[in-house]
GROMACS .gro file of C-alpha atoms in nm:
model
  489
    1MET     CA    1 -21.857 -13.231   0.686
    2PHE     CA    2 -21.497 -13.254   0.811
    3ARG     CA    3 -21.422 -13.426   1.138
    4LYS     CA    4 -21.176 -13.289   1.394
    5GLY     CA    5 -20.826 -13.409   1.307
    6SER     CA    6 -20.901 -13.420   0.935
    7ALA     CA    7 -20.698 -13.262   0.654
    8ARG     CA    8 -20.906 -12.947   0.678
    9ASP     CA    9 -20.789 -12.896   1.036
   10CYS     CA   10 -20.428 -12.927   0.918
   11TRP     CA   11 -20.497 -12.656   0.662
   12MET     CA   12 -20.676 -12.422   0.902
   13HIS     CA   13 -20.436 -12.447   1.198
   14ASP     CA   14 -20.103 -12.466   1.011
   15SER     CA   15 -20.119 -12.160   0.793
   16THR     CA   16 -19.774 -12.153   0.634
   17PRO     CA   17 -19.684 -12.399   0.353
   18ALA     CA   18 -19.396 -12.548   0.551
   19ARG     CA   19 -19.611 -12.607   0.861
   20ARG     CA   20 -19.893 -12.747   0.649
   21ILE     CA   21 -19.662 -13.005   0.495
   22VAL     CA   22 -19.525 -13.102   0.838
   23ALA     CA   23 -19.879 -13.141   0.973
   24VAL     CA   24 -19.988 -13.340   0.669
   25SER     CA   25 -19.691 -13.576   0.704
   26GLY     CA   26 -19.805 -13.667   1.051
   27TRP     CA   27 -20.163 -13.712   0.935
   28ILE     CA   28 -20.051 -13.944   0.654
   29ALA     CA   29 -19.884 -14.162   0.917
   30GLN     CA   30 -20.216 -14.176   1.104
   31SER     CA   31 -20.392 -14.283   0.785
   32ARG     CA   32 -20.131 -14.555   0.724
   33ASN     CA   33 -20.184 -14.694   1.075
   34SER     CA   34 -20.559 -14.703   1.017
   35ARG     CA   35 -20.503 -14.885   0.689
   36ASN     CA   36 -20.279 -15.147   0.858
   37TYR     CA   37 -20.534 -15.205   1.130
   38ASP     CA   38 -20.798 -15.250   0.863
   39ARG     CA   39 -20.585 -15.499   0.671
   40HIS     CA   40 -20.469 -15.727   0.957
   41GLU     CA   41 -20.729 -15.714   1.230
   42LYS     CA   42 -21.068 -15.687   1.063
   43ASP     CA   43 -21.287 -16.001   1.043
   44PRO     CA   44 -21.540 -16.003   0.750
   45SER     CA   45 -21.801 -16.155   0.976
   46ASP     CA   46 -21.734 -15.908   1.257
   47ASP     CA   47 -22.034 -15.699   1.360
   48ALA     CA   48 -21.810 -15.392   1.340
   49ALA     CA   49 -21.753 -15.440   0.963
   50PRO     CA   50 -21.996 -15.157   0.859
   51TRP     CA   51 -21.803 -14.921   1.085
   52MET     CA   52 -21.474 -15.031   0.929
   53LYS     CA   53 -21.613 -14.980   0.579
   54SER     CA   54 -21.705 -14.629   0.676
   55MET     CA   55 -21.355 -14.574   0.812
   56LYS     CA   56 -21.198 -14.697   0.488
   57SER     CA   57 -21.413 -14.452   0.297
   58ASN     CA   58 -21.301 -14.170   0.526
   59VAL     CA   59 -20.935 -14.272   0.485
   60TRP     CA   60 -20.951 -14.254   0.107
   61ARG     CA   61 -21.145 -13.926   0.117
   62SER     CA   62 -20.883 -13.781   0.349
   63ARG     CA   63 -20.604 -13.900   0.121
   64LEU     CA   64 -20.757 -13.697  -0.161
   65CYS     CA   65 -20.771 -13.396   0.070
   66VAL     CA   66 -20.406 -13.452   0.158
   67PHE     CA   67 -20.311 -13.465  -0.210
   68ALA     CA   68 -20.495 -13.140  -0.278
   69LEU     CA   69 -20.339 -12.983   0.030
   70VAL     CA   70 -19.982 -13.071  -0.069
   71PHE     CA   71 -20.047 -12.958  -0.428
   72VAL     CA   72 -20.184 -12.620  -0.323
   73SER     CA   73 -19.910 -12.575  -0.062
   74GLY     CA   74 -19.645 -12.639  -0.325
   75PHE     CA   75 -19.818 -12.399  -0.563
   76THR     CA   76 -19.828 -12.136  -0.289
   77ALA     CA   77 -19.456 -12.178  -0.222
   78ILE     CA   78 -19.381 -12.135  -0.592
   79ALA     CA   79 -19.597 -11.824  -0.611
   80GLN     CA   80 -19.415 -11.672  -0.314
   81SER     CA   81 -19.067 -11.727  -0.455
   82PRO     CA   82 -18.908 -11.405  -0.588
   83ALA     CA   83 -18.906 -11.339  -0.960
   84ARG     CA   84 -18.574 -11.320  -1.137
   85LEU     CA   85 -18.421 -10.974  -1.138
   86THR     CA   86 -18.427 -10.818  -1.483
   87GLY     CA   87 -18.316 -10.486  -1.627
   88LYS     CA   88 -18.002 -10.300  -1.732
   89ILE     CA   89 -17.726 -10.133  -1.536
   90ALA     CA   90 -17.517  -9.850  -1.680
   91TYR     CA   91 -17.200  -9.774  -1.488
   92ILE     CA   92 -16.863  -9.603  -1.505
   93GLN     CA   93 -16.552  -9.818  -1.540
   94GLU     CA   94 -16.217  -9.641  -1.569
   95GLY     CA   95 -16.381  -9.327  -1.701
   96ASN     CA   96 -16.599  -9.492  -1.967
   97ILE     CA   97 -16.963  -9.598  -1.984
   98TRP     CA   98 -17.049  -9.968  -1.972
   99VAL     CA   99 -17.390 -10.138  -1.986
  100GLN     CA  100 -17.480 -10.482  -1.855
  101VAL     CA  101 -17.809 -10.659  -1.925
  102LEU     CA  102 -17.881 -10.858  -1.610
  103THR     CA  103 -18.050 -11.155  -1.777
  104GLU     CA  104 -17.757 -11.200  -2.016
  105GLY     CA  105 -17.461 -11.120  -1.791
  106ILE     CA  106 -17.275 -10.969  -2.087
  107ARG     CA  107 -17.128 -10.621  -2.049
  108ARG     CA  108 -17.075 -10.377  -2.331
  109GLN     CA  109 -16.855 -10.066  -2.352
  110LEU     CA  110 -17.032  -9.762  -2.498
  111SER     CA  111 -16.778  -9.480  -2.475
  112GLN     CA  112 -16.411  -9.418  -2.540
  113GLY     CA  113 -16.161  -9.162  -2.422
  114GLY     CA  114 -16.257  -9.147  -2.054
  115GLN     CA  115 -16.407  -8.854  -1.858
  116ALA     CA  116 -16.760  -8.995  -1.887
  117TYR     CA  117 -16.996  -8.959  -1.592
  118HIS     CA  118 -17.361  -8.931  -1.485
  119PRO     CA  119 -17.538  -9.204  -1.687
  120GLN     CA  120 -17.917  -9.155  -1.712
  121TRP     CA  121 -18.182  -9.382  -1.864
  122SER     CA  122 -18.482  -9.258  -2.061
  123ALA     CA  123 -18.831  -9.346  -1.938
  124SER     CA  124 -18.852  -9.656  -2.160
  125GLY     CA  125 -18.493  -9.764  -2.102
  126HIS     CA  126 -18.432  -9.754  -2.479
  127TRP     CA  127 -18.194  -9.458  -2.458
  128LEU     CA  128 -17.898  -9.376  -2.236
  129SER     CA  129 -17.740  -9.035  -2.189
  130PHE     CA  130 -17.412  -8.944  -2.020
  131ASN     CA  131 -17.186  -8.643  -1.986
  132GLN     CA  132 -16.844  -8.633  -2.147
  133SER     CA  133 -16.612  -8.340  -2.225
  134GLU     CA  134 -16.879  -8.079  -2.141
  135LYS     CA  135 -17.126  -8.239  -2.380
  136VAL     CA  136 -17.418  -8.480  -2.343
  137ASN     CA  137 -17.414  -8.798  -2.551
  138VAL     CA  138 -17.738  -8.988  -2.614
  139ILE     CA  139 -17.712  -9.350  -2.732
  140PRO     CA  140 -17.990  -9.595  -2.834
  141ILE     CA  141 -17.988  -9.922  -2.640
  142ASP     CA  142 -18.146 -10.244  -2.772
  143LEU     CA  143 -18.328 -10.064  -3.053
  144PHE     CA  144 -18.331 -10.275  -3.367
  145GLY     CA  145 -18.147 -10.105  -3.652
  146ARG     CA  146 -18.049  -9.801  -3.443
  147ASN     CA  147 -17.684  -9.723  -3.376
  148ASP     CA  148 -17.678  -9.345  -3.405
  149THR     CA  149 -17.532  -9.134  -3.126
  150ILE     CA  150 -17.672  -8.788  -3.065
  151THR     CA  151 -17.442  -8.524  -2.917
  152LEU     CA  152 -17.596  -8.227  -2.741
  153GLU     CA  153 -17.389  -7.911  -2.694
  154ALA     CA  154 -17.486  -7.884  -2.328
  155ASP     CA  155 -17.330  -7.951  -1.991
  156ARG     CA  156 -17.643  -8.096  -1.832
  157SER     CA  157 -17.969  -8.263  -1.929
  158ALA     CA  158 -18.274  -8.431  -1.777
  159TRP     CA  159 -18.506  -8.700  -1.913
  160SER     CA  160 -18.883  -8.669  -1.896
  161PRO     CA  161 -19.022  -8.916  -1.639
  162LYS     CA  162 -19.289  -9.034  -1.884
  163LEU     CA  163 -19.168  -8.999  -2.243
  164ASP     CA  164 -18.841  -9.054  -2.429
  165GLU     CA  165 -18.761  -8.686  -2.452
  166ILE     CA  166 -18.470  -8.500  -2.303
  167ALA     CA  167 -18.445  -8.138  -2.186
  168PHE     CA  168 -18.121  -7.937  -2.209
  169VAL     CA  169 -18.000  -7.578  -2.236
  170ASP     CA  170 -17.927  -7.487  -2.598
  171HIS     CA  171 -17.763  -7.149  -2.664
  172GLY     CA  172 -17.925  -6.994  -2.361
  173ALA     CA  173 -18.273  -7.140  -2.420
  174LEU     CA  174 -18.437  -7.447  -2.268
  175ALA     CA  175 -18.497  -7.705  -2.542
  176VAL     CA  176 -18.664  -8.048  -2.549
  177LEU     CA  177 -18.575  -8.323  -2.799
  178ARG     CA  178 -18.824  -8.607  -2.859
  179LEU     CA  179 -18.660  -8.938  -2.957
  180GLU     CA  180 -18.949  -9.184  -2.993
  181PRO     CA  181 -19.133  -9.305  -3.190
  182VAL     CA  182 -18.905  -9.109  -3.426
  183ILE     CA  183 -18.641  -8.844  -3.366
  184ARG     CA  184 -18.805  -8.507  -3.404
  185GLN     CA  185 -18.667  -8.158  -3.433
  186LYS     CA  186 -18.593  -8.002  -3.097
  187ARG     CA  187 -18.844  -7.751  -2.966
  188ILE     CA  188 -18.765  -7.442  -2.762
  189VAL     CA  189 -18.988  -7.434  -2.453
  190PHE     CA  190 -18.840  -7.138  -2.264
  191ARG     CA  191 -18.612  -6.845  -2.348
  192GLN     CA  192 -18.404  -6.683  -2.081
  193PRO     CA  193 -18.504  -6.334  -1.973
  194ALA     CA  194 -18.244  -6.071  -2.058
  195PRO     CA  195 -18.011  -6.015  -1.892
  196GLY     CA  196 -17.959  -6.351  -1.723
  197ASN     CA  197 -17.919  -6.724  -1.777
  198ILE     CA  198 -18.090  -7.055  -1.705
  199ALA     CA  199 -17.933  -7.194  -1.390
  200ASP     CA  200 -18.137  -7.511  -1.332
  201PHE     CA  201 -18.448  -7.701  -1.445
  202GLU     CA  202 -18.654  -7.997  -1.323
  203TRP     CA  203 -18.936  -8.202  -1.483
  204ASN     CA  204 -19.263  -8.238  -1.295
  205PRO     CA  205 -19.377  -8.597  -1.217
  206ASP     CA  206 -19.612  -8.638  -1.515
  207GLY     CA  207 -19.376  -8.480  -1.770
  208THR     CA  208 -19.616  -8.203  -1.875
  209SER     CA  209 -19.415  -7.910  -1.736
  210LEU     CA  210 -19.081  -7.804  -1.595
  211ALA     CA  211 -18.965  -7.579  -1.316
  212VAL     CA  212 -18.692  -7.343  -1.435
  213ALA     CA  213 -18.452  -7.131  -1.232
  214THR     CA  214 -18.297  -6.823  -1.391
  215THR     CA  215 -18.022  -6.609  -1.244
  216SER     CA  216 -17.986  -6.242  -1.332
  217ASP     CA  217 -17.656  -6.074  -1.409
  218GLY     CA  218 -17.517  -5.805  -1.186
  219PRO     CA  219 -17.414  -5.781  -0.820
  220ASP     CA  220 -17.748  -5.901  -0.676
  221ARG     CA  221 -17.778  -6.217  -0.890
  222ILE     CA  222 -18.133  -6.288  -0.777
  223THR     CA  223 -18.261  -6.632  -0.879
  224ARG     CA  224 -18.616  -6.641  -1.017
  225LEU     CA  225 -18.855  -6.937  -1.037
  226TRP     CA  226 -19.064  -7.020  -1.346
  227TYR     CA  227 -19.335  -7.272  -1.436
  228VAL     CA  228 -19.299  -7.380  -1.801
  229ASN     CA  229 -19.527  -7.603  -2.010
  230ALA     CA  230 -19.329  -7.884  -2.171
  231ASP     CA  231 -19.484  -7.815  -2.513
  232GLY     CA  232 -19.357  -7.456  -2.500
  233SER     CA  233 -19.707  -7.309  -2.511
  234SER     CA  234 -19.670  -7.087  -2.203
  235SER     CA  235 -19.460  -6.995  -1.901
  236ARG     CA  236 -19.512  -6.786  -1.588
  237GLU     CA  237 -19.304  -6.670  -1.298
  238ILE     CA  238 -19.377  -6.809  -0.951
  239SER     CA  239 -19.336  -6.538  -0.689
  240PHE     CA  240 -19.270  -6.647  -0.333
  241VAL     CA  241 -19.153  -6.484  -0.014
  242ARG     CA  242 -18.789  -6.575   0.024
  243PRO     CA  243 -18.625  -6.654   0.356
  244LEU     CA  244 -18.394  -6.380   0.478
  245TYR     CA  245 -18.054  -6.373   0.306
  246SER     CA  246 -18.163  -6.631   0.049
  247PRO     CA  247 -18.129  -6.476  -0.298
  248HIS     CA  248 -18.032  -6.809  -0.453
  249PHE     CA  249 -18.194  -7.155  -0.473
  250GLU     CA  250 -18.152  -7.495  -0.634
  251PHE     CA  251 -18.408  -7.761  -0.716
  252ALA     CA  252 -18.447  -8.063  -0.489
  253GLY     CA  253 -18.753  -8.210  -0.664
  254TRP     CA  254 -19.132  -8.200  -0.696
  255SER     CA  255 -19.414  -8.338  -0.488
  256SER     CA  256 -19.574  -8.642  -0.653
  257ASP     CA  257 -19.898  -8.452  -0.723
  258GLY     CA  258 -19.709  -8.177  -0.907
  259GLU     CA  259 -19.847  -7.907  -0.676
  260ARG     CA  260 -19.528  -7.811  -0.494
  261ILE     CA  261 -19.159  -7.766  -0.574
  262LEU     CA  262 -18.881  -7.846  -0.327
  263LEU     CA  263 -18.595  -7.595  -0.314
  264TRP     CA  264 -18.266  -7.557  -0.133
  265VAL     CA  265 -18.246  -7.185  -0.052
  266GLY     CA  266 -17.952  -6.979   0.066
  267GLY     CA  267 -17.681  -6.733  -0.027
  268PHE     CA  268 -17.381  -6.782  -0.251
  269SER     CA  269 -17.133  -6.898   0.014
  270ALA     CA  270 -17.006  -7.244  -0.080
  271SER     CA  271 -16.858  -7.286   0.267
  272LEU     CA  272 -17.195  -7.235   0.438
  273ALA     CA  273 -17.376  -7.450   0.181
  274ALA     CA  274 -17.137  -7.741   0.245
  275ASP     CA  275 -17.293  -7.788   0.590
  276GLY     CA  276 -17.646  -7.791   0.450
  277LEU     CA  277 -17.907  -7.542   0.333
  278PRO     CA  278 -18.268  -7.484   0.434
  279LEU     CA  279 -18.513  -7.698   0.235
  280VAL     CA  280 -18.851  -7.542   0.157
  281SER     CA  281 -19.167  -7.640  -0.031
  282VAL     CA  282 -19.322  -7.382  -0.266
  283SER     CA  283 -19.672  -7.397  -0.416
  284VAL     CA  284 -19.669  -7.367  -0.797
  285THR     CA  285 -20.005  -7.185  -0.792
  286SER     CA  286 -19.987  -6.947  -0.495
  287GLY     CA  287 -19.616  -6.926  -0.416
  288ASP     CA  288 -19.691  -7.024  -0.056
  289LEU     CA  289 -19.372  -7.138   0.116
  290GLN     CA  290 -19.334  -7.407   0.384
  291PRO     CA  291 -19.009  -7.494   0.564
  292VAL     CA  292 -18.955  -7.869   0.560
  293ALA     CA  293 -18.812  -7.871   0.914
  294ASN     CA  294 -18.655  -7.646   1.172
  295ASP     CA  295 -18.336  -7.804   1.298
  296ILE     CA  296 -18.072  -7.546   1.211
  297PRO     CA  297 -17.850  -7.450   1.505
  298ALA     CA  298 -17.932  -7.110   1.655
  299ARG     CA  299 -17.589  -6.973   1.573
  300VAL     CA  300 -17.658  -6.993   1.199
  301THR     CA  301 -18.033  -6.937   1.190
  302GLN     CA  302 -18.006  -6.566   1.121
  303ALA     CA  303 -17.761  -6.624   0.839
  304ARG     CA  304 -17.969  -6.893   0.674
  305GLY     CA  305 -18.330  -6.825   0.749
  306PRO     CA  306 -18.594  -7.081   0.845
  307GLY     CA  307 -18.600  -7.436   0.722
  308SER     CA  308 -18.413  -7.761   0.747
  309ALA     CA  309 -18.038  -7.798   0.706
  310VAL     CA  310 -18.017  -8.058   0.430
  311LEU     CA  311 -17.703  -8.139   0.234
  312GLN     CA  312 -17.742  -8.067  -0.139
  313TYR     CA  313 -17.747  -8.426  -0.260
  314LYS     CA  314 -18.036  -8.552  -0.473
  315GLU     CA  315 -18.014  -8.895  -0.308
  316TYR     CA  316 -18.102  -8.720   0.021
  317ILE     CA  317 -18.451  -8.656  -0.122
  318ALA     CA  318 -18.703  -8.926  -0.226
  319VAL     CA  319 -19.057  -8.848  -0.342
  320SER     CA  320 -19.328  -9.109  -0.285
  321PRO     CA  321 -19.484  -9.239  -0.609
  322PHE     CA  322 -19.826  -9.174  -0.455
  323GLY     CA  323 -19.967  -8.921  -0.214
  324ASN     CA  324 -19.782  -8.618  -0.079
  325ARG     CA  325 -19.497  -8.773   0.116
  326VAL     CA  326 -19.132  -8.684   0.070
  327LEU     CA  327 -18.838  -8.851   0.242
  328VAL     CA  328 -18.560  -8.615   0.350
  329ILE     CA  329 -18.226  -8.693   0.514
  330SER     CA  330 -18.210  -8.397   0.745
  331GLY     CA  331 -17.925  -8.262   0.955
  332PHE     CA  332 -17.672  -7.981   0.976
  333ASN     CA  333 -17.302  -8.073   0.929
  334ARG     CA  334 -17.110  -8.172   0.615
  335ASN     CA  335 -16.983  -8.489   0.785
  336ALA     CA  336 -17.207  -8.764   0.648
  337TRP     CA  337 -17.141  -8.998   0.941
  338THR     CA  338 -17.327  -8.785   1.198
  339ASN     CA  339 -17.654  -8.598   1.251
  340LYS     CA  340 -17.836  -8.746   0.950
  341ARG     CA  341 -18.188  -8.857   1.037
  342LEU     CA  342 -18.459  -8.968   0.797
  343ILE     CA  343 -18.784  -8.771   0.812
  344ALA     CA  344 -19.109  -8.792   0.615
  345PHE     CA  345 -19.261  -8.459   0.513
  346ASN     CA  346 -19.621  -8.420   0.391
  347THR     CA  347 -19.626  -8.146   0.128
  348ALA     CA  348 -20.003  -8.098   0.162
  349THR     CA  349 -20.023  -8.059   0.542
  350GLY     CA  350 -19.666  -7.967   0.636
  351ASN     CA  351 -19.661  -8.248   0.894
  352ILE     CA  352 -19.327  -8.411   0.971
  353ARG     CA  353 -19.255  -8.759   1.105
  354VAL     CA  354 -18.908  -8.862   1.221
  355LEU     CA  355 -18.842  -9.218   1.100
  356THR     CA  356 -18.496  -9.308   1.233
  357ASP     CA  357 -18.324  -9.281   1.570
  358ALA     CA  358 -18.044  -9.045   1.665
  359ASP     CA  359 -17.794  -9.333   1.690
  360LYS     CA  360 -17.816  -9.394   1.313
  361ALA     CA  361 -17.671  -9.172   1.037
  362VAL     CA  362 -17.869  -9.226   0.715
  363ALA     CA  363 -17.680  -9.208   0.383
  364SER     CA  364 -17.951  -9.256   0.117
  365CYS     CA  365 -18.316  -9.358   0.086
  366ALA     CA  366 -18.574  -9.482  -0.166
  367TRP     CA  367 -18.948  -9.551  -0.176
  368SER     CA  368 -19.079  -9.888  -0.292
  369PRO     CA  369 -19.273  -9.875  -0.621
  370ASP     CA  370 -19.607  -9.903  -0.437
  371GLY     CA  371 -19.512  -9.640  -0.177
  372ASN     CA  372 -19.569  -9.879   0.114
  373ALA     CA  373 -19.208  -9.941   0.214
  374ILE     CA  374 -18.880  -9.753   0.243
  375ALA     CA  375 -18.527  -9.879   0.181
  376PHE     CA  376 -18.237  -9.686   0.326
  377ALA     CA  377 -17.867  -9.712   0.394
  378ALA     CA  378 -17.745  -9.622   0.742
  379GLY     CA  379 -17.454  -9.667   0.978
  380PRO     CA  380 -17.381  -9.571   1.338
  381ASP     CA  381 -17.383  -9.202   1.424
  382ASP     CA  382 -17.038  -9.096   1.544
  383ARG     CA  383 -17.041  -8.733   1.655
  384GLU     CA  384 -16.684  -8.749   1.783
  385ALA     CA  385 -16.525  -8.861   1.454
  386GLY     CA  386 -16.355  -8.578   1.269
  387GLY     CA  387 -16.225  -8.797   0.988
  388GLY     CA  388 -15.945  -9.052   0.961
  389GLU     CA  389 -15.974  -9.412   1.077
  390ARG     CA  390 -16.257  -9.344   1.322
  391ALA     CA  391 -16.477  -9.200   1.048
  392LYS     CA  392 -16.380  -9.487   0.818
  393ARG     CA  393 -16.489  -9.742   1.079
  394ALA     CA  394 -16.827  -9.571   1.114
  395LEU     CA  395 -16.882  -9.557   0.737
  396ALA     CA  396 -16.776  -9.924   0.701
  397GLN     CA  397 -17.077 -10.023   0.913
  398ARG     CA  398 -17.335  -9.884   0.671
  399ARG     CA  399 -17.600 -10.144   0.586
  400ILE     CA  400 -17.919 -10.169   0.381
  401TRP     CA  401 -18.241 -10.150   0.584
  402ILE     CA  402 -18.611 -10.166   0.505
  403MET     CA  403 -18.919 -10.048   0.695
  404ASN     CA  404 -19.284  -9.962   0.649
  405ALA     CA  405 -19.378  -9.616   0.525
  406ASP     CA  406 -19.463  -9.513   0.883
  407GLY     CA  407 -19.121  -9.621   1.013
  408GLN     CA  408 -19.247  -9.940   1.177
  409GLN     CA  409 -19.123 -10.300   1.133
  410ARG     CA  410 -18.768 -10.195   1.057
  411ARG     CA  411 -18.532 -10.476   0.961
  412GLN     CA  412 -18.177 -10.509   0.835
  413LEU     CA  413 -18.124 -10.670   0.492
  414THR     CA  414 -17.743 -10.684   0.476
  415ALA     CA  415 -17.495 -10.765   0.750
  416ASP     CA  416 -17.160 -10.869   0.597
  417ALA     CA  417 -16.881 -10.702   0.796
  418LYS     CA  418 -16.649 -10.723   0.493
  419TYR     CA  419 -16.856 -10.461   0.307
  420ARG     CA  420 -17.000 -10.112   0.333
  421ASP     CA  421 -17.346 -10.104   0.169
  422GLU     CA  422 -17.511  -9.794   0.019
  423TYR     CA  423 -17.751  -9.641  -0.234
  424PRO     CA  424 -18.054  -9.879  -0.251
  425LEU     CA  425 -18.253  -9.891  -0.577
  426TRP     CA  426 -18.582 -10.083  -0.596
  427SER     CA  427 -18.677 -10.323  -0.872
  428ARG     CA  428 -19.007 -10.247  -1.042
  429ASP     CA  429 -19.184 -10.546  -0.879
  430GLY     CA  430 -19.064 -10.447  -0.531
  431GLN     CA  431 -18.898 -10.788  -0.473
  432HIS     CA  432 -18.532 -10.685  -0.510
  433ILE     CA  433 -18.307 -10.399  -0.408
  434VAL     CA  434 -17.996 -10.315  -0.611
  435PHE     CA  435 -17.720 -10.149  -0.408
  436MET     CA  436 -17.352 -10.056  -0.401
  437ARG     CA  437 -17.086 -10.237  -0.200
  438MET     CA  438 -16.739 -10.120  -0.102
  439ASP     CA  439 -16.498 -10.375   0.044
  440THR     CA  440 -16.211 -10.318   0.287
  441GLN     CA  441 -15.978 -10.249  -0.009
  442ASN     CA  442 -16.215  -9.978  -0.141
  443ARG     CA  443 -16.319 -10.189  -0.441
  444ILE     CA  444 -16.678 -10.114  -0.543
  445SER     CA  445 -16.924 -10.369  -0.682
  446VAL     CA  446 -17.298 -10.383  -0.754
  447TRP     CA  447 -17.523 -10.633  -0.575
  448SER     CA  448 -17.890 -10.715  -0.527
  449VAL     CA  449 -18.074 -10.847  -0.222
  450GLY     CA  450 -18.412 -11.018  -0.209
  451VAL     CA  451 -18.658 -10.813  -0.002
  452TYR     CA  452 -18.841 -11.121   0.130
  453ASP     CA  453 -18.579 -11.396   0.133
  454GLY     CA  454 -18.256 -11.197   0.174
  455THR     CA  455 -18.084 -11.369  -0.119
  456LEU     CA  456 -17.766 -11.182  -0.218
  457LEU     CA  457 -17.634 -11.175  -0.575
  458LYS     CA  458 -17.334 -10.992  -0.720
  459LEU     CA  459 -17.437 -10.819  -1.044
  460VAL     CA  460 -17.122 -10.627  -1.146
  461ASP     CA  461 -16.776 -10.727  -1.020
  462GLN     CA  462 -16.623 -10.382  -1.010
  463ILE     CA  463 -16.707 -10.027  -1.114
  464MET     CA  464 -16.520  -9.695  -1.117
  465GLY     CA  465 -16.182  -9.854  -1.190
  466PRO     CA  466 -15.885  -9.924  -0.961
  467ALA     CA  467 -15.959  -9.845  -0.597
  468ALA     CA  468 -15.792  -9.534  -0.458
  469THR     CA  469 -15.671  -9.532  -0.100
  470ASP     CA  470 -15.903  -9.244  -0.010
  471SER     CA  471 -16.208  -9.340  -0.218
  472TRP     CA  472 -16.390  -9.446   0.100
  473PHE     CA  473 -16.398  -9.081   0.211
  474GLY     CA  474 -16.569  -8.931  -0.096
  475TYR     CA  475 -16.669  -8.583   0.019
  476TYR     CA  476 -16.682  -8.602   0.399
  477GLY     CA  477 -16.822  -8.954   0.382
  478HIS     CA  478 -17.059  -8.903   0.090
  479VAL     CA  479 -17.011  -9.072  -0.250
  480ALA     CA  480 -17.216  -8.923  -0.536
  481TRP     CA  481 -17.345  -9.259  -0.664
  482PRO     CA  482 -17.583  -9.114  -0.930
  483GLY     CA  483 -17.276  -8.994  -1.115
  484PHE     CA  484 -17.147  -9.351  -1.150
  485ILE     CA  485 -17.446  -9.585  -1.192
  486ALA     CA  486 -17.802  -9.597  -1.327
  487PHE     CA  487 -18.052  -9.887  -1.313
  488SER     CA  488 -18.342  -9.937  -1.555
  489GLN     CA  489 -18.615 -10.197  -1.591
   0.00000   0.00000   0.00000
């Protein structure tokens, strides 16, 4: 039985390790005073000696409790400290591909001749692909005894999210090449319908199938949607009711359950598409179509049809690893410093939740690995900026933020006025966020920040080569970061 004021009370009422240690320090002082009183003032023949013996016993018992308390508190503090960030970063430096292993701090150049872009890691992180001179190069990384480079005669490719196999268009057909455990002969999984060509393709979340877009020849150029098994065993067309004046579409992603495909739909006008296209969700079984939102200005609604105006950037879409939630940076206008709010769309119910306020313009977003938190980059919304120094000032205030999946408990992770922070990428354990930083001289570096303790660490000194005077602008304030960096753990 513990008495009031004992070590157990310190433990119960001072819940954090730091407060527990402070409380215990004061209690130790109390114990020391009791010991001194016992040593100097007790008379062996005193009638109170039995009581003092009992007190001495309690003092020593409490000291053991204190020892256990401090030990457990220290253990708790150690357990709560963030793990060291591990993994590999592939990035572009002066037109070539470099890789840096974070635990080693040694960088390695993988390409020559420049013009390399869009690094992508395989599911295991053992292979890296990148585009160069209208071809796709695939290189083994950290595989013992492997130094062969595979060149694919294709201008685009996509890795399976589950296996080390890569899809690409090969002489008009969609092919898949398996690389592990051994390199196998490529398999053809889909042949284009004649006349026409394969315009786009996207893996589903479990890697068992792909969505394929084909475009017919001729004046109409209608884009068709297909569901293709990854083993090539079968394919079928998905018919859906298209929004008015929307003969064309591009893939934005899949829902995490593999039941719906996200599409940007619209015409063939690049000028109209630059301000955003409607984003819709299509069922792979029934072809049922749902608009993701309805925020297109009335003056363009007839020309575009229903749906949300979303810029055609993949980093504007983030699919939750669990459930049916999709993050979308929604808002008409090509200027990335205004009218860009983060919404959460439920692909099963069609419900929409707005997560950020109108005074913030969101630049990119990412789900945590457990789907319970959201990281995003945002700066102030400046509707009056048309470009120039005013737009640059707004973009320079972009910071990394984090919040719960429901938009609550929002907090800012970075705050250095010397940098513009963008493109958050979560570590696998959810304890770190890797992100891009641009300084006032337009030099770009790669950093990480601790989610719980805010510790900042520079990972790569500089990427993309010498800073250009207008590199801050990108395309109306948007920098296509996936074309320059990829992170794998």
